[in-house]
Structure formats: structure tokens, C-alpha cells
XYZ file of C-alpha atoms in Angstrom:
722
model
C -5.618 -114.823 84.853
C -8.826 -114.528 82.813
C -8.447 -110.260 83.530
C -4.995 -111.004 82.131
C -5.803 -112.915 78.694
C -8.071 -110.900 78.176
C -5.032 -107.691 77.810
C -3.303 -109.971 75.920
C -6.071 -110.610 73.607
C -6.868 -106.932 73.981
C -2.742 -105.828 73.244
C -2.464 -108.537 70.053
C -5.850 -106.706 68.378
C -4.343 -103.322 68.856
C -0.417 -104.420 66.909
C -3.194 -106.530 64.162
C -4.978 -102.578 64.225
C -1.957 -101.070 63.985
C 0.221 -103.453 61.328
C -2.721 -103.342 59.451
C -2.615 -99.384 59.612
C 0.993 -99.089 58.416
C 0.305 -101.231 55.630
C -2.842 -99.484 54.706
C -2.170 -95.709 54.744
C 1.612 -95.561 55.747
C 2.622 -97.996 52.164
C 0.335 -96.264 49.843
C 0.056 -98.119 46.145
C 2.846 -100.451 45.238
C 6.126 -98.351 43.724
C 6.100 -100.196 40.137
C 2.343 -99.294 40.180
C 2.697 -95.846 40.959
C 5.764 -95.781 38.457
C 3.386 -97.351 35.696
C 0.613 -95.025 36.548
C 2.494 -90.939 35.702
C 3.682 -92.459 33.005
C 0.735 -93.233 32.005
C -0.152 -89.330 33.203
C 2.133 -87.516 31.833
C 1.915 -89.614 27.787
C -1.979 -87.940 27.963
C -0.002 -84.250 28.654
C -0.513 -84.434 31.897
C 3.875 -83.495 32.201
C 6.188 -83.320 35.354
C 5.132 -79.331 35.260
C 1.904 -79.267 34.675
C -0.480 -78.288 37.209
C -1.543 -81.753 37.769
C 1.205 -84.210 37.965
C 2.189 -81.223 40.868
C -1.320 -81.351 42.575
C -0.600 -85.010 42.237
C 2.330 -85.157 44.181
C 2.843 -82.538 45.909
C -0.564 -84.449 48.489
C -1.566 -87.325 47.172
C 1.621 -89.646 46.710
C 0.264 -92.654 47.463
C -1.407 -92.957 44.014
C -4.820 -95.350 44.825
C -6.126 -91.872 45.861
C -5.942 -91.180 42.551
C -9.002 -89.857 41.260
C -9.386 -92.206 39.035
C -7.705 -94.863 40.262
C -9.154 -97.790 42.707
C -6.949 -99.959 44.378
C -7.698 -103.231 46.587
C -8.243 -102.710 49.920
C -6.004 -105.089 51.691
C -3.069 -105.325 49.868
C -2.902 -101.491 48.070
C -3.312 -102.959 44.358
C -4.743 -101.283 41.403
C -7.869 -103.322 40.582
C -9.526 -99.995 38.476
C -8.478 -97.436 36.449
C -11.650 -95.392 35.865
C -10.735 -92.585 33.525
C -14.155 -91.125 32.470
C -13.607 -87.932 29.534
C -10.454 -86.345 30.646
C -9.750 -85.333 27.166
C -12.425 -85.256 25.689
C -11.633 -81.731 25.667
C -8.599 -81.902 23.995
C -7.040 -80.963 20.229
C -4.217 -83.617 20.569
C -5.874 -87.339 20.051
C -4.134 -90.427 22.938
C -2.051 -93.139 21.680
C -1.649 -94.957 25.090
C 0.488 -97.607 25.677
C -1.185 -100.652 26.783
C 2.085 -102.454 28.401
C 1.637 -99.626 31.097
C -1.673 -101.033 32.247
C -0.474 -105.410 31.358
C 1.631 -103.937 34.852
C -0.430 -103.291 37.440
C -1.647 -107.168 37.618
C -4.179 -107.879 39.603
C -6.288 -105.077 37.196
C -9.686 -106.037 36.935
C -10.995 -103.197 35.448
C -10.207 -100.827 32.256
C -12.233 -98.157 31.531
C -10.598 -95.042 29.799
C -14.186 -93.647 27.944
C -13.894 -91.012 26.195
C -10.756 -90.226 26.440
C -10.441 -88.383 22.273
C -8.581 -92.295 21.814
C -6.289 -91.891 18.435
C -4.927 -96.088 18.175
C -3.166 -97.884 20.797
C 0.864 -98.776 21.286
C 1.438 -102.715 21.795
C -2.598 -103.816 22.646
C -1.696 -107.570 23.077
C -0.240 -105.942 25.887
C -2.800 -106.172 28.159
C -4.037 -109.440 27.165
C -1.358 -110.577 30.069
C -3.826 -109.183 32.363
C -5.777 -112.855 34.176
C -7.771 -110.801 36.637
C -9.215 -108.288 33.988
C -12.913 -108.359 33.958
C -14.317 -105.656 32.356
C -12.473 -103.576 29.529
C -14.488 -100.506 28.157
C -12.415 -98.626 25.135
C -16.037 -96.922 24.361
C -16.434 -93.215 22.809
C -13.044 -92.556 21.032
C -11.381 -92.755 17.919
C -9.789 -95.828 17.761
C -8.432 -97.214 14.112
C -6.927 -100.880 14.198
C -7.726 -104.135 14.286
C -8.930 -106.139 17.312
C -6.473 -108.270 18.984
C -7.784 -111.714 18.299
C -6.814 -112.417 21.775
C -8.917 -109.939 23.508
C -12.183 -111.916 22.900
C -10.518 -115.327 25.570
C -9.500 -113.430 27.940
C -10.227 -116.151 31.122
C -12.199 -113.725 33.316
C -13.132 -111.154 30.681
C -17.039 -110.911 31.744
C -17.364 -107.211 29.797
C -15.736 -106.225 26.361
C -17.534 -103.029 25.324
C -15.572 -101.277 22.371
C -19.220 -99.475 21.580
C -18.510 -95.906 19.282
C -14.423 -95.811 17.484
C -13.739 -96.581 14.023
C -12.569 -100.502 14.956
C -12.045 -102.469 11.450
C -11.802 -105.899 10.242
C -14.083 -109.216 10.823
C -15.810 -109.866 13.511
C -15.342 -113.959 12.905
C -12.507 -114.163 14.287
C -13.214 -112.912 17.188
C -16.424 -113.764 18.391
C -15.843 -117.161 17.371
C -12.760 -117.793 20.276
C -15.144 -115.776 22.897
C -14.473 -116.148 27.018
C -17.183 -118.702 27.882
C -18.222 -116.558 30.468
C -18.706 -112.742 28.556
C -22.406 -111.478 29.499
C -21.729 -108.356 27.407
C -21.070 -107.212 24.392
C -21.051 -104.014 22.404
C -19.326 -103.415 18.720
C -21.771 -100.928 18.702
C -20.642 -97.930 15.609
C -17.076 -99.368 14.069
C -16.082 -99.684 10.865
C -16.204 -103.923 11.180
C -17.826 -105.981 8.052
C -18.259 -109.300 7.065
C -20.657 -111.072 7.675
C -21.894 -113.675 11.097
C -23.966 -116.529 11.386
C -25.458 -115.795 14.871
C -25.049 -119.177 15.385
C -21.400 -118.256 17.240
C -22.706 -117.258 19.849
C -25.012 -120.001 20.877
C -23.085 -121.589 22.788
C -22.562 -117.540 25.953
C -24.539 -118.737 28.720
C -23.475 -115.842 30.308
C -25.262 -113.697 27.663
C -26.855 -110.363 28.616
C -25.948 -107.880 26.723
C -24.794 -107.639 22.808
C -24.841 -104.808 20.226
C -23.339 -105.313 16.918
C -25.538 -101.583 15.845
C -24.380 -100.138 12.741
C -21.512 -101.538 11.419
C -22.897 -100.420 8.042
C -20.663 -103.007 5.794
C -21.244 -105.698 8.314
C -24.345 -109.082 7.022
C -26.032 -110.941 10.338
C -28.120 -113.593 10.191
C -30.393 -115.405 12.389
C -32.176 -117.515 10.533
C -30.169 -121.072 10.717
C -32.449 -123.699 11.800
C -29.727 -126.211 13.045
C -28.674 -124.021 16.266
C -30.238 -123.651 19.629
C -29.288 -121.260 21.676
C -28.015 -120.441 25.351
C -28.682 -117.938 26.579
C -31.685 -115.633 27.649
C -30.696 -111.821 26.166
C -31.568 -108.630 27.896
C -30.190 -106.210 25.549
C -30.197 -106.725 22.236
C -28.841 -104.262 19.118
C -29.332 -105.414 15.548
C -30.008 -101.748 14.036
C -28.970 -100.982 10.453
C -26.343 -104.278 10.058
C -28.040 -105.330 7.337
C -29.846 -108.280 9.321
C -31.505 -111.724 7.971
C -30.938 -110.620 4.291
C -30.380 -113.415 3.067
C -33.146 -115.210 4.510
C -35.869 -112.801 3.557
C -35.595 -109.316 5.535
C -37.553 -111.043 8.844
C -37.782 -111.039 12.550
C -35.781 -113.016 14.094
C -37.707 -115.901 14.618
C -35.309 -116.750 17.997
C -36.801 -113.218 20.075
C -40.522 -115.337 20.335
C -38.345 -116.984 23.209
C -36.185 -114.917 24.973
C -37.947 -113.826 27.440
C -36.080 -111.319 29.762
C -35.496 -109.049 27.105
C -35.676 -105.250 27.939
C -33.888 -103.414 24.905
C -34.487 -104.658 21.787
C -33.839 -102.697 18.698
C -34.343 -103.678 15.046
C -33.824 -100.199 13.352
C -32.901 -99.170 10.203
C -32.245 -102.625 8.884
C -36.089 -103.112 6.185
C -37.151 -105.797 7.954
C -40.848 -106.275 6.329
C -43.547 -108.114 7.578
C -46.923 -106.792 9.791
C -46.677 -105.033 13.073
C -45.143 -107.555 15.810
C -47.608 -107.134 18.515
C -46.214 -110.063 20.298
C -43.558 -108.574 20.494
C -44.802 -105.538 22.698
C -44.814 -108.627 25.232
C -41.870 -110.199 24.600
C -40.086 -106.799 25.107
C -40.469 -104.972 28.732
C -38.603 -101.163 28.639
C -37.346 -99.777 25.383
C -38.557 -101.235 21.935
C -37.071 -99.800 18.467
C -38.536 -101.018 14.892
C -37.071 -97.711 13.351
C -36.747 -96.963 9.403
C -38.575 -100.782 8.099
C -41.320 -101.711 6.272
C -43.581 -103.219 7.926
C -47.334 -102.487 7.436
C -50.696 -103.449 9.553
C -52.271 -101.117 12.739
C -51.631 -100.416 16.146
C -52.554 -102.875 17.763
C -56.557 -102.651 19.713
C -56.465 -105.273 23.376
C -53.606 -105.305 24.008
C -51.484 -104.062 27.080
C -47.673 -103.722 27.644
C -45.307 -102.425 30.023
C -42.854 -100.351 27.214
C -41.824 -97.382 28.734
C -40.190 -96.722 24.938
C -41.286 -97.209 21.189
C -39.727 -96.151 18.357
C -42.155 -97.415 14.826
C -40.684 -93.445 12.862
C -40.724 -94.325 9.423
C -42.528 -97.046 8.723
C -45.605 -98.198 6.749
C -48.420 -98.463 9.464
C -51.983 -97.372 8.680
C -55.335 -96.670 10.125
C -55.622 -94.750 13.128
C -53.551 -94.682 16.721
C -56.149 -96.742 19.314
C -58.647 -94.805 21.082
C -57.234 -96.149 24.578
C -53.690 -95.256 23.938
C -53.682 -95.344 28.383
C -54.824 -98.558 28.603
C -52.210 -99.695 26.039
C -49.052 -98.074 27.248
C -49.682 -97.366 29.841
C -45.582 -96.576 30.664
C -44.997 -94.925 27.738
C -42.599 -92.532 28.403
C -41.540 -91.668 25.003
C -43.466 -92.160 22.081
C -41.952 -92.065 17.980
C -44.883 -92.766 15.109
C -42.968 -90.193 12.823
C -43.377 -90.859 8.842
C -45.659 -93.357 8.324
C -49.828 -92.563 6.960
C -51.453 -92.446 10.449
C -55.217 -90.939 10.112
C -57.487 -89.655 11.779
C -57.693 -87.225 15.821
C -54.967 -88.022 18.548
C -56.582 -89.865 20.619
C -57.447 -87.698 23.631
C -55.987 -90.573 25.911
C -52.584 -90.102 24.600
C -53.229 -87.216 27.633
C -53.845 -88.969 30.419
C -50.372 -90.483 30.096
C -48.560 -88.837 33.299
C -45.642 -89.295 32.164
C -45.104 -89.074 28.895
C -42.168 -87.206 28.039
C -41.812 -86.754 24.824
C -43.713 -87.388 21.490
C -43.654 -87.322 18.279
C -46.188 -87.876 15.608
C -44.600 -85.282 13.043
C -45.110 -86.570 8.639
C -48.676 -88.387 9.109
C -52.210 -87.434 8.067
C -53.665 -86.521 11.700
C -56.318 -84.105 11.766
C -59.048 -82.338 14.010
C -57.333 -81.122 17.082
C -54.573 -81.939 19.433
C -56.049 -82.521 22.499
C -56.051 -80.617 25.667
C -54.523 -82.562 28.141
C -51.200 -83.485 26.429
C -50.106 -79.443 27.169
C -51.479 -79.202 30.668
C -49.669 -79.818 33.292
C -47.508 -81.310 30.946
C -43.684 -83.121 31.846
C -43.006 -82.811 27.665
C -39.719 -82.149 26.877
C -40.201 -82.363 23.608
C -43.334 -82.292 20.879
C -43.544 -82.907 16.962
C -45.903 -82.888 15.082
C -45.325 -81.294 12.099
C -46.645 -82.052 8.985
C -49.862 -83.148 9.351
C -52.790 -82.205 8.952
C -54.006 -80.415 12.355
C -56.546 -77.529 13.282
C -57.556 -75.411 15.387
C -55.464 -73.749 18.146
C -52.428 -74.883 18.210
C -51.659 -75.093 22.378
C -54.200 -75.286 24.203
C -54.408 -71.448 26.407
C -54.052 -72.425 29.376
C -50.665 -74.742 28.438
C -48.500 -75.172 31.028
C -45.395 -77.526 29.813
C -42.046 -75.854 31.815
C -39.872 -78.189 30.631
C -40.786 -77.993 26.985
C -37.088 -77.621 24.826
C -38.084 -78.301 21.738
C -41.540 -77.551 19.901
C -42.071 -77.862 16.209
C -45.787 -78.038 14.964
C -44.795 -76.166 11.432
C -47.201 -77.071 8.486
C -50.151 -77.522 9.853
C -53.152 -75.824 9.648
C -52.804 -74.010 12.158
C -55.574 -70.519 13.730
C -55.483 -67.932 16.436
C -53.012 -66.158 17.073
C -49.066 -67.194 19.166
C -48.823 -69.795 22.318
C -48.359 -67.331 24.717
C -48.760 -69.731 27.609
C -44.997 -70.439 26.009
C -43.906 -68.106 28.382
C -43.839 -70.528 31.149
C -41.439 -72.465 29.207
C -38.695 -70.984 29.922
C -36.465 -73.849 29.066
C -37.729 -73.853 25.234
C -34.346 -74.019 22.811
C -36.337 -74.338 19.268
C -40.036 -72.917 18.962
C -40.849 -73.883 15.303
C -44.654 -73.044 13.960
C -44.100 -72.245 10.822
C -45.836 -73.322 7.346
C -49.907 -72.113 9.855
C -52.252 -69.375 9.515
C -51.105 -67.557 12.774
C -52.848 -63.676 13.308
C -52.060 -61.288 16.153
C -49.307 -60.135 17.174
C -46.239 -61.876 19.487
C -46.458 -60.140 23.179
C -46.387 -60.322 26.489
C -43.497 -62.741 25.173
C -41.227 -63.826 27.748
C -37.022 -63.513 27.624
C -36.438 -67.374 26.769
C -32.880 -67.629 27.530
C -32.155 -70.724 26.288
C -34.334 -70.880 22.962
C -31.448 -71.166 19.617
C -33.909 -71.424 16.492
C -37.151 -68.904 16.675
C -39.034 -70.111 14.068
C -42.965 -68.824 12.350
C -42.352 -67.498 9.408
C -45.238 -68.091 6.575
C -47.581 -67.214 8.246
C -50.234 -64.376 8.996
C -48.720 -62.610 12.400
C -48.629 -58.761 12.780
C -47.616 -55.790 14.992
C -43.222 -55.338 15.546
C -40.793 -57.039 15.833
C -40.969 -58.820 19.628
C -38.414 -56.498 21.600
C -37.656 -59.822 23.811
C -35.756 -61.474 20.264
C -32.981 -58.362 21.381
C -32.609 -60.319 25.583
C -32.090 -63.772 23.664
C -28.882 -64.232 24.286
C -28.194 -67.595 22.719
C -30.618 -66.939 19.199
C -28.862 -69.303 16.482
C -31.498 -68.952 14.189
C -34.387 -66.959 13.148
C -37.013 -66.951 11.413
C -39.781 -63.664 10.463
C -40.346 -64.193 6.741
C -43.898 -64.259 5.145
C -46.136 -62.864 8.205
C -47.281 -59.230 8.436
C -44.776 -57.320 10.596
C -44.054 -53.332 11.104
C -42.337 -50.845 11.997
C -38.221 -50.745 12.547
C -36.092 -53.621 12.284
C -34.691 -54.282 16.406
C -31.500 -51.735 16.377
C -30.150 -53.961 20.277
C -29.477 -57.402 17.235
C -26.058 -57.078 18.323
C -26.993 -58.536 21.351
C -26.736 -62.375 20.687
C -23.305 -63.974 21.909
C -23.677 -67.134 19.270
C -23.903 -64.631 16.821
C -21.287 -61.980 17.852
C -19.287 -64.337 19.880
C -17.993 -68.107 18.050
C -20.467 -69.462 20.448
C -21.276 -72.929 19.413
C -25.537 -74.031 20.265
C -26.114 -77.266 21.657
C -29.813 -78.512 19.374
C -29.416 -82.429 18.561
C -33.455 -81.479 16.086
C -32.553 -81.121 12.445
C -33.338 -77.618 11.266
C -35.042 -76.655 8.111
C -33.424 -73.072 7.412
C -33.661 -71.917 3.854
C -29.985 -69.778 2.922
C -28.057 -68.897 -0.986
C -32.428 -69.748 -2.033
C -32.316 -72.917 -1.248
C -34.543 -74.966 1.355
C -31.246 -76.577 3.133
C -31.947 -79.234 6.019
C -29.025 -78.644 9.306
C -28.643 -81.596 11.609
C -25.552 -82.909 13.372
C -22.975 -80.749 14.163
C -24.350 -78.382 10.418
C -26.565 -77.395 13.658
C -23.946 -76.500 15.669
C -21.970 -74.208 13.043
C -25.410 -72.211 11.202
C -26.222 -69.446 12.289
C -28.372 -67.065 9.778
C -31.063 -64.182 10.524
C -34.099 -63.903 7.852
C -36.862 -61.251 7.856
C -38.506 -61.270 4.729
C -41.167 -61.262 3.078
C -43.353 -58.076 4.999
C -43.502 -54.152 5.465
C -40.867 -53.432 8.028
C -39.394 -49.871 7.369
C -36.400 -47.476 8.196
C -32.660 -48.064 7.919
C -30.671 -51.394 8.333
C -28.900 -50.577 11.705
C -25.734 -49.903 11.346
C -24.836 -52.569 14.951
C -26.314 -56.428 12.711
C -22.444 -55.421 10.626
C -20.943 -56.288 14.771
C -23.007 -60.049 14.167
C -19.814 -60.896 12.920
C -20.706 -65.185 13.244
C -23.561 -64.236 11.138
C -23.844 -66.467 8.076
C -26.854 -65.822 6.887
C -28.941 -62.512 6.080
C -32.011 -61.874 3.998
C -34.166 -59.067 4.883
C -35.514 -58.766 0.785
C -39.759 -57.922 0.661
C -39.572 -55.586 2.708
C -39.655 -51.130 3.012
C -36.574 -50.233 3.839
C -34.799 -47.066 2.983
C -31.332 -45.429 3.471
C -27.919 -46.532 2.696
C -26.258 -50.670 2.642
C -24.513 -49.874 5.779
C -20.622 -49.603 5.583
C -20.885 -51.821 8.617
C -21.385 -55.374 6.898
C -18.036 -55.215 5.857
C -17.204 -56.920 10.145
C -19.289 -59.658 8.391
C -16.139 -62.341 8.123
C -18.944 -65.043 7.669
C -21.441 -64.200 6.099
C -22.573 -66.111 2.779
C -25.805 -64.729 1.750
C -27.262 -61.567 2.097
C -30.541 -60.929 0.314
C -31.759 -57.538 0.647
C -33.293 -57.141 -2.957
C -37.049 -55.700 -3.074
C -36.027 -52.631 -0.975
C -36.296 -48.661 -1.359
C -32.267 -48.419 -0.944
C -29.944 -45.281 -1.838
C -26.792 -44.658 -1.997
C -23.452 -47.358 -3.875
C -23.054 -50.623 -3.332
C -19.982 -50.258 -0.217
C -16.737 -51.641 -2.196
C -15.951 -53.275 1.138
C -18.686 -55.325 0.713
C -17.080 -56.834 -2.230
C -13.457 -57.496 0.180
C -16.134 -59.831 1.433
C -14.175 -63.729 0.595
C -16.920 -65.857 2.410
C -20.632 -64.331 -0.135
C -21.015 -66.862 -2.522
C -24.673 -65.676 -2.562
C -25.861 -61.289 -2.654
C -29.203 -59.820 -4.306
C -29.296 -56.002 -4.100
C -32.007 -56.529 -6.471
C -34.993 -53.484 -7.132
C -33.559 -50.318 -5.364
C -32.338 -47.026 -6.110
C -29.656 -47.674 -5.951
C -27.003 -45.512 -7.913
C -22.791 -45.434 -8.665
C -20.859 -48.468 -9.972
C -20.932 -51.634 -8.885
C -17.446 -52.941 -6.741
C -14.731 -55.180 -9.339
C -13.277 -57.692 -7.129
C -13.225 -61.414 -7.456
C -16.198 -62.565 -5.741
C -18.659 -59.548 -7.130
C -17.626 -61.397 -10.462
C -19.007 -64.674 -9.172
C -22.504 -62.937 -9.627
C -25.327 -62.835 -11.798
C -27.141 -60.133 -13.729
C -30.605 -60.265 -11.824
C -28.245 -59.949 -8.074
C -27.981 -56.258 -9.470
C -31.216 -56.029 -12.290
C -33.663 -52.914 -10.950
C -31.479 -50.313 -10.073
C -32.165 -47.983 -12.836
C -28.796 -45.587 -12.062
C -26.621 -48.360 -10.672
C -23.944 -49.742 -13.587
C -20.841 -51.629 -14.377
C -19.986 -55.416 -14.731
C -23.106 -57.336 -15.018
C -25.564 -55.511 -16.048
C -24.692 -54.277 -19.678
C -24.631 -50.124 -18.818
C -21.962 -49.499 -18.997
C -20.493 -46.345 -16.166
C -19.901 -42.885 -17.629
C -17.729 -40.704 -15.882
C -21.402 -38.299 -14.383
C -22.017 -42.018 -13.287
C -20.134 -42.063 -9.731
C -20.678 -39.018 -6.897
C -18.367 -37.567 -3.956
C -18.205 -40.452 -2.430
C -14.248 -40.809 -3.462
C -15.145 -41.240 -7.841
C -13.929 -39.292 -10.307
C -16.380 -36.192 -11.231
C -15.923 -34.668 -14.820
C -13.854 -31.380 -14.309
C -16.574 -29.083 -16.394
C -19.501 -29.635 -14.077
C -16.997 -29.874 -10.919
C -16.185 -25.963 -12.599
C -19.517 -24.722 -13.393
C -20.937 -26.390 -9.584
C -18.381 -23.924 -8.103
C -20.038 -20.902 -10.110
C -24.005 -21.670 -9.228
C -22.682 -22.556 -5.702
C -21.920 -18.659 -4.675
C -24.109 -17.278 -3.396
C -24.293 -13.618 -4.540
C -24.256 -15.515 -7.695
C -27.667 -17.861 -6.953
C -29.771 -15.026 -5.303
C -28.398 -11.809 -8.571
C -29.882 -15.047 -10.919
C -33.078 -15.366 -8.857
C -34.034 -11.060 -8.998
C -33.232 -11.432 -12.334
C -35.281 -15.069 -13.063
C -38.414 -12.799 -11.613
C -38.213 -9.569 -12.371
C -38.770 -10.782 -16.027
C -41.288 -12.530 -15.888
C -43.703 -10.423 -14.016
C -42.524 -7.325 -16.158
C -43.255 -9.791 -18.612
C -46.849 -10.136 -17.703
C -47.456 -7.003 -16.876
C -45.964 -4.708 -19.933
C -48.259 -6.017 -22.863
C -51.713 -4.777 -20.440
C -50.080 -0.712 -20.454
C -49.776 -0.586 -23.886
C -52.589 -1.660 -25.651
C -56.097 -1.284 -23.821
C -57.287 -3.738 -26.596
C -55.127 -5.893 -24.533
C -56.095 -5.017 -21.066
C -60.617 -5.039 -21.950
C -60.271 -8.704 -23.241
C -58.673 -10.028 -19.806
C -60.468 -8.947 -18.032
C -63.814 -9.748 -20.138
C -62.510 -13.061 -19.067
C -61.825 -12.498 -15.343
C -64.923 -11.228 -15.472
C -66.973 -15.049 -17.769
C -65.037 -16.862 -15.010
C -66.380 -15.474 -12.040
C -69.414 -15.434 -13.032
C -69.385 -19.233 -14.241
C -67.743 -20.076 -11.093
C -71.199 -18.536 -9.394
C -73.191 -20.134 -10.984
C -71.431 -23.231 -10.536
C -71.464 -22.725 -6.479
C -75.638 -21.127 -5.858
C -76.913 -23.316 -8.544
C -75.532 -26.419 -9.387
C -74.483 -27.584 -5.623
C -76.322 -25.932 -4.067
C -79.541 -28.341 -4.909
């Protein structure tokens, strides 16, 4: 009996397992949900004829197996949509119909991050999703007002609309927000109006709040009658006009927030003394950037902060000697644009986790601590615009992860740091305006380097041949040095200058073009390119291969000793905006092809040895006389010197007919040699004939010769001998 019962039990279990397998794998997702997902996919640009759609239809009829779709393991209904950056590179924006998502009745998470969404059709439809817990539409371009019902969906825990173009007033949304909400992030949008923080007082589950970078929003926290019911972990209130009606002070409620991991109060013009107490309340990331705080760095506390940004304030005094004891876990430190003075503490070099340091734009002096650059995990080091001295880096420096190095505008001496050959990931080197000397030798080929800036030093020698192998170079500034030799003819190997490839750098770059120093940052950094070899002692001709750099925007070769003609290949520089060849020894004509370069807005060939007429074109008519002066044989507008017929030569220009006929006569060999023979004969016999005819002339002639000989012997033996 027991055996029979056991057998029946096992059989029943087997039948249940088979049934579950049929339900879970044979049936797949529901037809209605699969149809809705197919329509969503098609609206993204993947139609029935596309490879993506055919692939899914052929092999994955079960939409639960589609990438980015998650189904319940019990009933195969769709409970999660995770479409991350699927259309990030698409030129066409996506305008999804939210009523299609509303057909997924059990949907709990809808995440459409970074899909180039320009707007939403039927946005209120998703309010029907009673089980929706997370709605994430961040990193898109949605221009909408937020439907009020989004805030009070009963199950909603996370509402992330950051980095879009949502507009309207936030008060109506926040006033009806679900009491179960845990994450609200409206940062980087176009919201406006006045928001009292007390509207959030009863959200006891709130852990993350982001209102940063809504420039027309005004947030006020100082209401004496409200009491918070939450302990927030991440609070982002940067650039939202915080507390401008109550004196621009730090929110007082923060003193009772003991779970803070991240606090960002940047760009609010807040005032007051250095808020030392925040070092104790915030455990991980603290940003006070771009405010008006004053005071000195604390000396006696200890914090667990991993990221500290106090840049662009009015802090002064010295950095603490025992920096490593105050912030032992520090990962990123930004104290730039303050008034700190004195030396960089040696203890900064003892921070084993430090990867990003920015102490630029202060009054720091003395040497760079050797420990900061020896066996260091640094990937970003900015010490520019100080009064630092000595060698820029330790001789045995080793920073294998270094991407960005900015040391410009200091008093560094010595040679260019040879140890940078160990930093093969470098994208930017900026050591301009120091007192570096020597040569740039034994430099590794830095394949990731996008900007190499050494202008304003005393570096000599030839331009490094390794430049030709660095195929991602975007900015090259070797100006105001003592470089000699020729311009490398192989610079055309750079892919960025030759092909339309955008660089990847978020660091602002200062580069002089069109005679003006410009700060390129953001998207302009990725589009601008330039070469500056001006104010050196370079010689030789300008390489024809430079004409292959079709993506070059600025070329400055002025104040050198360059010779030869202006290359006609320059006509291929279709994106060139600034060309400065002034103060050289260039000869020949200005190639007429250059006058057709429609992008050229700055052009100078002043103080060379150019000749002929200046090409006439609409583009060249915008240049001034000073752009062509110092070329005595150059003529035409805008110079005051008019061109005559003999100002041009046979380079396609007209010549005087009589001069051409005269040249044809004297160019014949027989005429030329006959003329030379007659001239010689007349000169020779013209001298001997008078001596032959007159004996008196012969005596005077030989007497004069004898007198000069005696005088010569007197000088040799009596003057020089003594």
C-alpha cells in the first residue's frame, strides 16, 4: 500500500511538472502583450522588414525571451521593460505611444533610459498601471508637462525624469505624490516656480530627492513650522536657487539628517563659514562647488568622505598637514578656484585611493609632493594656475592610469617629464607657460592622446617624430619655444585631422585661434581641431601633405624661418577657419585656390617675400591690409599698391608683349655667347691699348705697381712680424 501510494504521488508530481513546463515554455507570453510589444518595437524603427524584427520572429516567438523584456515566472505576463540606450545613436527621435505600454497590465518597471525620446503620445495612459513601481524616462529629450496622475500612482516607488526638457510647475505634482514614494529625481529639466520643502514633509519613505539644475526653479527649505518625517540618503539641490528668500544659508534640517550619503548644494550662491559639521553628516559624496563660503579647511576632524568638491568658493589659508588622517578614504578631491596658499601637504601623497585631484587656480607654491605621482592610481591631475616650482613631476613618477594632466601656468623648470611614457592612456598633456627646457625625447607613442600642449616654454630640438604615430591628436600647441628643424611631413597620419572623428574629452581646453585665446568645452571641444607651431625656429618648406588634413580648423605657422611656396594642396582644407603664415621667408605667389576656401575667416601672410597679385574673391575681400603687409612685391586689394602688367609672371598671368619678345631674342644661345665674347674683347683691349700707344702711361703704370708691392712687403715684415 505504501509502495502504491508512493508511486501515485510521484506520478502526480511528474504530471504537475509537465503541466508547468507547458505553461512556462510552450505558451510563452500572452498574445495581446506580444502584439503590443511588436508595435512598440516597430515604433522604435524596427519594422517587419528589419533584421532585428525578423530575428526575433524567427527564433523568439516568445516575447519573454526578447532582450529588455522580463516576464513573471508564474504566469508569463510582462512585468518589466528595460530598454537602455537602444536608440541613442539614431538621428530620428522616438515618440512612443504610452497606451501600448498600458496594455501590459502587470507591468511593474518601465525603464526607457537614453532612447532619444522627443515626446510622449497619450502619457496619461500609464496611470492605469496599478502595479507600476518604477518609471524611469531619464536621459532623453522629452518636452512635456508631467501629467499630475504620474505622481499618485498607488504602487509607485521611483519616479526618475532627470535629464530631459520637462516643463511646468512642480507644486501640483509634489502635492499629490504617492506617500510610498522612495525616489524622486527631476534634475536637469526646465521646471519653474516656487517650491516649499514642507510639501515633502510627510513622505516618510523618501530616500532620494533630486531637483538640481532647474534654473527657473526656486526652492525654499526654511519654514519654521514644518517637521520632516524622512531620513534622506541622497539629496541633490544644485543650481535651483536654494533659500534665496531666507538669506542663502545651508538648509538647517540637514543637521538632523544622519543617513546622508550624497549631498550636492552646488551653484546656489550660498554664504557662511566653512560648514565643517557636514563632514560628519555626509558619509560619501559632498559637493559645495560654486558658492560663497569662506574660512579655512578644518584641521581636527576625521571623515569617511570619498568625494569632496569645495571648488569655486572663497576658502583661504593652508591645506592641513595631516590631510591623510582627516580624509583617509578620499577618492576625488576638488579645491580649485579658491585662495589656498602655501605648499601642497606631503600627506596628500599618502592617500592610497586618490584618483582625481584638482587644486588649480589657487596660490599654492613649492614643489609637487613626490608621493602624489609615484605608483599612483591618479587618472586626473590638475595643478594649473598656481606658483608651483621645481620639477613638474618626480623623475621616477609612475601613473599608468593617468588620462588628463594639466600643469600649465606655474614656474616649473627642468625637462619635459620623460616618465609620462609610462602613462599610455593619456588623453591630454598641458604644460604650457612654464620654464621647461631641454628636448622632448624618448617619448612613447601615446595612441589615446588628443591634446598635446607645451607652448610658452624654452624647449628645443626637433619636433618629436612620435607625433606622426599619435592618430587621435586633435590639438597640438608647440608655440613660443625653441624648436628647430623641419615640420614633420607625416602629420597627415592623424585620423582626427584627416577624417571626421570626434574626440572624447570633457576637459575644457584653452587654444588660441583667429588671434584670440578661446576656452573650448562641451560639444565644441569634440568639434574643434588645431595646430600651432608659431614662434620657433623651424626651417624648410611647408609639407604638401598638410593639405590632406581636411578636418583641420586652425593652422598657425607664423614667426619661423619657413621657405618655399605656399602649398597648393591647402585648397583641400575644407574646414580651415584660421591660417597664419606671417613672419616667415615664403616666396612665390598666393595660390588662387586658397581664395575659394569659404570657411576661412582669418588669414595672414604678412612679412614674407611673396610676389604677384593678391587673388580677388569675396572671401579675400574680408581681410585687412595688415594681413598682407611686409611683402614688397605683393600687390592688389587690400594693399595700396596697385598691380601693373609686369607684376605677374608666367604662372597663368599676363606678361608685357615687348618683354616677352625681348626675352625670346636674348634667350637664343648664339646671341648670348656672341654678346659675352664681344664684351670681354672690348674690356680687355680697352685696357691694353693705351699702354701700348703711350710710353709715358706705361712708366706711370709700372711705377704705381712697384709702389704697392713695396708697401705690401713693409706691412708684412715690419708691422705683422713684430
